[in-house]
Structure formats: C-alpha cells, structure tokens
Coordinates of C-alpha atoms in Angstrom, one line a residue:
M29 CA 111.0 236.0 93.0
K30 CA 109.2 235.4 89.6
R31 CA 111.6 232.2 89.3
N32 CA 110.3 230.9 92.6
L33 CA 106.8 231.7 91.6
V34 CA 107.0 229.8 88.3
A35 CA 108.5 226.9 90.2
T36 CA 105.8 226.9 92.9
L37 CA 103.3 226.9 90.1
H38 CA 104.8 224.2 88.1
A39 CA 105.0 221.9 91.3
L40 CA 101.5 222.6 92.3
A41 CA 100.4 221.9 88.5
V42 CA 102.4 218.5 88.7
S43 CA 100.6 217.6 92.1
T44 CA 97.5 218.3 90.9
V45 CA 97.9 216.2 87.8
A46 CA 99.2 213.5 89.9
L47 CA 96.2 213.7 92.2
I48 CA 93.9 213.6 89.4
A49 CA 95.6 210.4 88.1
I50 CA 95.5 208.4 91.6
M51 CA 92.0 209.6 92.1
S52 CA 91.3 208.2 88.4
T53 CA 93.0 205.0 89.3
A54 CA 91.0 204.6 92.6
I55 CA 87.5 204.9 90.8
N56 CA 88.8 202.5 87.8
A57 CA 89.8 200.1 90.3
A58 CA 86.4 200.3 92.4
P59 CA 85.6 196.3 92.5
L60 CA 82.8 194.7 90.1
K61 CA 80.3 193.1 92.1
L62 CA 79.3 189.7 90.3
V63 CA 76.5 187.8 91.7
I64 CA 76.0 184.1 90.8
H65 CA 72.7 182.2 91.5
E66 CA 73.1 178.6 91.2
E67 CA 70.1 175.5 91.9
S68 CA 72.4 172.8 92.6
G69 CA 70.4 172.1 95.5
A70 CA 67.8 170.5 93.1
E71 CA 70.7 168.1 92.9
G72 CA 71.0 167.6 96.5
D73 CA 74.1 169.4 96.8
A74 CA 75.3 171.9 99.5
L75 CA 76.1 175.3 98.3
P76 CA 79.4 175.3 97.0
P77 CA 82.1 177.7 98.6
V78 CA 82.9 180.9 96.6
A79 CA 86.4 179.2 96.1
K80 CA 84.8 177.3 93.4
Y81 CA 84.6 180.4 90.9
I82 CA 88.4 181.7 91.8
A83 CA 89.5 181.2 88.5
L84 CA 86.2 182.8 86.7
K85 CA 87.2 185.7 89.2
R86 CA 90.7 186.1 88.1
S87 CA 89.8 185.8 84.4
L88 CA 87.2 188.6 84.8
E89 CA 89.6 190.8 86.9
T90 CA 92.3 190.5 84.2
A91 CA 89.8 191.5 81.6
L92 CA 88.5 194.4 83.3
G93 CA 91.6 195.7 85.0
R94 CA 90.0 195.6 88.4
P95 CA 89.1 193.5 91.3
V96 CA 85.9 191.3 91.0
E97 CA 83.9 190.4 94.4
I98 CA 81.8 187.4 94.1
A99 CA 78.3 186.9 95.8
L100 CA 76.8 183.3 96.0
T101 CA 73.0 182.8 96.5
R102 CA 70.7 179.8 95.8
D103 CA 67.7 181.7 96.8
R104 CA 65.6 182.8 94.0
Q105 CA 63.6 185.5 96.0
R106 CA 66.8 186.9 97.2
M107 CA 68.5 187.0 93.7
Y108 CA 65.7 188.9 92.2
D109 CA 65.5 191.4 95.3
W110 CA 69.3 192.1 94.7
M111 CA 68.5 192.5 90.8
E112 CA 65.5 195.0 91.9
Q113 CA 67.7 197.0 94.0
N114 CA 70.7 196.9 91.6
L115 CA 73.0 195.4 94.3
G116 CA 75.5 193.9 91.7
D117 CA 77.2 195.0 88.6
V118 CA 76.9 191.4 86.9
F119 CA 74.2 188.8 87.6
M120 CA 74.8 185.1 86.3
T121 CA 71.9 182.5 87.0
N122 CA 70.7 179.2 85.6
A123 CA 67.4 180.1 86.1
A124 CA 66.9 182.1 82.8
D125 CA 63.5 183.5 84.0
L126 CA 65.3 185.8 86.3
A127 CA 67.5 187.0 83.8
A128 CA 64.7 187.4 81.5
K129 CA 62.8 189.4 84.0
A130 CA 65.6 191.6 84.8
L131 CA 66.1 192.4 81.1
T132 CA 62.3 193.0 80.3
G133 CA 61.5 194.5 83.7
L134 CA 64.3 196.3 85.0
G135 CA 66.2 197.7 82.4
Y136 CA 69.2 195.3 82.5
S137 CA 71.6 194.6 79.6
F138 CA 72.1 191.2 78.0
I139 CA 75.9 190.3 78.1
A140 CA 75.9 186.5 77.1
S141 CA 74.0 183.3 77.5
G142 CA 75.8 179.6 78.2
R143 CA 76.1 176.6 75.8
P144 CA 74.3 174.3 75.3
D145 CA 70.8 174.8 75.2
V146 CA 68.7 173.3 78.2
T147 CA 65.6 171.2 77.5
V148 CA 63.0 169.4 79.7
L149 CA 62.7 165.6 79.5
F150 CA 59.6 163.9 79.8
I151 CA 60.3 160.3 81.2
G152 CA 58.7 157.3 82.0
K153 CA 58.4 153.4 81.6
G154 CA 56.7 153.4 78.6
A155 CA 57.0 154.2 75.1
P156 CA 58.3 157.6 73.4
V157 CA 55.8 159.9 72.1
D158 CA 55.3 162.4 69.5
S159 CA 53.2 164.8 71.5
L160 CA 52.4 165.7 75.3
K161 CA 48.9 165.0 74.5
A162 CA 49.5 161.5 75.0
F163 CA 49.8 162.4 78.9
S164 CA 46.5 164.0 79.3
G165 CA 45.2 163.0 82.7
S166 CA 48.4 161.9 83.7
A167 CA 50.1 162.3 87.1
V168 CA 53.5 164.3 86.5
S169 CA 56.2 164.5 88.8
M170 CA 58.4 167.7 88.4
P171 CA 60.2 170.5 90.1
R172 CA 59.1 172.7 91.9
A173 CA 56.5 175.1 90.8
E174 CA 58.2 178.5 91.1
S175 CA 61.6 177.0 90.0
M176 CA 62.7 177.6 86.3
Y177 CA 62.2 173.9 85.0
G178 CA 59.0 173.5 87.2
Q179 CA 57.8 176.5 85.0
V180 CA 59.0 175.1 81.9
C181 CA 57.6 171.7 82.5
A182 CA 54.4 173.2 83.6
S183 CA 54.4 175.3 80.1
E184 CA 55.2 172.4 77.7
L185 CA 52.2 170.4 79.3
R186 CA 50.2 173.5 78.9
D187 CA 50.6 174.1 75.7
F188 CA 49.3 170.4 74.8
V189 CA 46.9 169.6 77.4
G190 CA 46.1 172.7 79.3
R191 CA 45.6 171.8 83.0
Q192 CA 44.5 168.1 82.3
Y193 CA 47.2 166.5 84.5
T194 CA 48.1 166.4 88.0
G195 CA 51.5 168.1 89.0
R196 CA 53.4 166.4 91.9
F197 CA 56.3 169.1 92.6
N198 CA 59.8 167.7 94.0
T199 CA 62.5 169.5 95.6
E200 CA 65.0 167.7 94.2
Y201 CA 65.8 166.1 90.5
S202 CA 66.3 162.6 91.9
A203 CA 63.0 162.3 93.6
V204 CA 61.3 162.7 90.2
V205 CA 63.3 159.7 89.2
Y206 CA 62.3 157.7 92.2
A207 CA 58.5 158.5 91.7
I208 CA 58.7 157.2 88.1
E209 CA 61.1 154.3 89.3
N210 CA 58.5 153.2 92.0
N211 CA 55.3 154.0 89.9
L212 CA 54.3 156.7 92.2
S213 CA 54.1 158.9 89.0
A214 CA 53.4 157.7 85.4
V215 CA 55.5 160.7 84.0
G216 CA 58.0 162.8 85.3
C217 CA 59.9 165.8 84.1
I218 CA 63.4 167.0 84.7
P219 CA 65.9 169.5 82.9
S220 CA 68.4 167.9 80.3
I221 CA 71.4 169.1 82.6
A222 CA 70.1 166.8 85.9
R223 CA 72.6 164.7 86.9
A224 CA 69.6 162.1 87.8
R225 CA 69.3 161.9 84.0
D226 CA 72.5 159.6 84.0
T227 CA 70.6 156.9 86.3
L228 CA 67.7 156.4 83.9
A229 CA 68.9 153.6 81.8
A230 CA 69.6 151.2 84.9
K231 CA 66.4 151.9 86.1
G232 CA 64.5 151.2 83.0
I233 CA 63.1 154.7 82.6
K234 CA 63.4 156.4 79.3
V235 CA 63.2 159.9 77.7
L236 CA 59.8 159.7 76.2
Y237 CA 59.7 163.2 75.1
E238 CA 62.1 166.4 74.9
G239 CA 60.9 169.9 75.1
R240 CA 61.8 173.0 73.4
P241 CA 65.2 174.5 74.0
Q242 CA 65.8 177.1 76.7
P243 CA 68.7 179.2 77.6
A244 CA 71.3 178.3 79.9
M245 CA 73.1 180.4 82.4
P246 CA 72.5 184.0 81.1
V247 CA 74.6 186.7 82.3
V248 CA 73.3 190.1 82.4
A249 CA 74.6 193.4 83.4
G250 CA 73.0 196.0 86.3
L251 CA 72.1 199.3 85.9
G252 CA 75.3 201.7 85.4
L253 CA 77.9 199.2 84.1
P254 CA 79.8 200.6 81.2
A255 CA 79.3 199.3 77.8
A256 CA 83.2 198.6 77.4
D257 CA 82.8 196.4 80.8
R258 CA 80.1 194.5 79.5
T259 CA 82.0 194.2 75.8
A260 CA 85.0 192.9 78.1
I261 CA 83.1 190.5 79.9
A262 CA 81.4 189.0 76.9
K263 CA 84.6 188.5 74.9
A264 CA 86.1 187.0 78.0
L265 CA 83.3 184.5 78.5
A266 CA 83.3 183.6 75.2
S267 CA 87.1 182.9 74.9
Y268 CA 87.0 180.1 77.8
D269 CA 86.1 177.2 75.4
E270 CA 89.7 177.8 73.6
S271 CA 91.9 176.9 76.5
P272 CA 92.1 174.3 79.2
A273 CA 92.2 177.3 81.8
G274 CA 89.1 178.4 80.1
E275 CA 87.5 174.8 80.2
I276 CA 88.1 174.8 84.2
I277 CA 86.0 177.9 84.6
L278 CA 83.1 176.7 82.4
K279 CA 83.2 173.2 84.1
S280 CA 82.9 175.2 87.2
L281 CA 79.5 177.1 85.7
G282 CA 77.9 174.1 84.1
V283 CA 78.3 175.0 80.7
T284 CA 80.6 174.1 78.0
G285 CA 80.9 177.5 76.4
F286 CA 79.2 181.1 76.3
T287 CA 77.8 182.9 73.3
E288 CA 76.8 186.4 72.9
G289 CA 73.8 185.5 70.9
G290 CA 70.4 184.7 72.3
E291 CA 69.0 188.0 73.9
I292 CA 65.9 188.1 71.7
R293 CA 64.7 184.6 72.7
L294 CA 65.7 185.2 76.4
R295 CA 63.3 188.5 76.4
A296 CA 60.6 186.3 75.1
L297 CA 61.0 183.7 77.7
N298 CA 58.5 184.9 80.3
G299 CA 55.9 185.8 77.7
W300 CA 55.9 182.2 77.4
L301 CA 56.1 180.7 80.7
K302 CA 53.3 183.2 81.9
A303 CA 51.0 182.4 78.9
K304 CA 47.5 181.6 79.7

C-alpha cells in the first residue's frame, strides 16, 4: 500500500514538473512582435511585402529562441498609435523623431541605431554656401512638413533664417529635384539617403549645403520587453556587418550597420525639431 502511494506521489511529482516545463516553454515561445515603419513612399515605391524582411525575422528568431511576427506600416500616425498602445515589442523606423518620442514620452527603451547617419542636403544650381543665411527669402522645396526629413529641413533653416523662406512641400524626393531642375524653386532639401540624389549631377544640380547628422533607423523596445531580449537583439543587429548573410539583412533595411550607441542624441532630437 505504502509502495503504491509512494509510486503515485512520485508519478504525480514527475507529471507536475513536466507540466511546469511545458508551460514555461509555451510562455518563452510567445512570438515577439516586431513593427517596421518605413517611408519608401517618398521614393515613389509601393509598400514592400513582409517577405522582404524574412532574413531579419529568421535571424532574430535564432537570437531570441522564439518566433518573431512582423507588422509593416508606412503610416506615421498608425506607427505612433501602435507605440502609444504598446502593440509591439520592438519598433524599427527610419523616422527617428517617432523613436525619440517613444523614448522620451512613452518610457520605451533604446536598443540600437543604424549607420551611417543621415543628413539633409540643400541642393540647387548655384555655388555651395557656408551658411543657410544665403537662402533667406528663397523658395525651398522639401519633403512633407510632418515627415521626419521635412522637419529636419525646416529646423536647419529655422536656425539660420528663422521663417524668412517659403516652404514648398512635396510627397516624393524626386519632386524636389524636379522643382530645382525646372526652376520652380531656387533651393531644394532632400535626405542624403534619397535615391534622387544619384540624379543630381546629370541634371546640373549640386549640393550647396549639408545639414547636421541625424540618427538612421533607430530600434526601440516597447514596455515590458525583458532586458535580456533587448541585449540579444542589439547584439544580433550589431553583428550583421560581419557576414554576407548579415549584409543582406542590412540592405533590406537601407543601412550599412547598427550601433548600440546614440541613445543620448536620439533622446535630444525632438527638442531640437520643436525648438522655437
């Protein structure tokens, strides 16, 4: 009788341990939700399929030991709404102002930032200038006012000429180049990552002034993502420039590498963009 009871208790204990292990595995295997916000619409491109990021997905799954689900959006407001509602675990965006707002206003955590930095280029048919004061009173074509680089163009001008210019806003970077090419504006402003930059020389357009460097493709963590996961993701991202497979991932994201530095500068970004 006693032997049977002992055997029963032993079997129950083993079953309990097994159940706990299964439950623990199930919890640990909960998918990580990765949200990617990209603004290639400013290049005139259609929203890419999620399959474009399959190599990134698999790499992070290996690093984390659990599935990764990717959500893709081009809508700035939707991206920030998802951040505000904590609907993702990790957010990647080439609109650094959104990542900065998540850090300073929502309590998010910094993971990494892409390389190289992005600058805005003031372009035209004249000679290069040492100061944007040279463009006081000019018509300046630039990206949409609410976009990351529209804000950066406006902030660069504000620091030198206040409001003494006429902003002409465009949905696509190529439209800014078109305006300069056809003398619709004296000056244009585009980010250094714009493909339209490659067309400048053939059209007789030059870079007249280069703005200050800004963070590229920041990666931030939503509320509740464990520090161990943040560390694993940061290490995975930072390793991509060390292998051909990693280079493919970097190309899909439009950067050449990632760094775990840059948090202080990112946190300060919106203070500069919103300065009076």
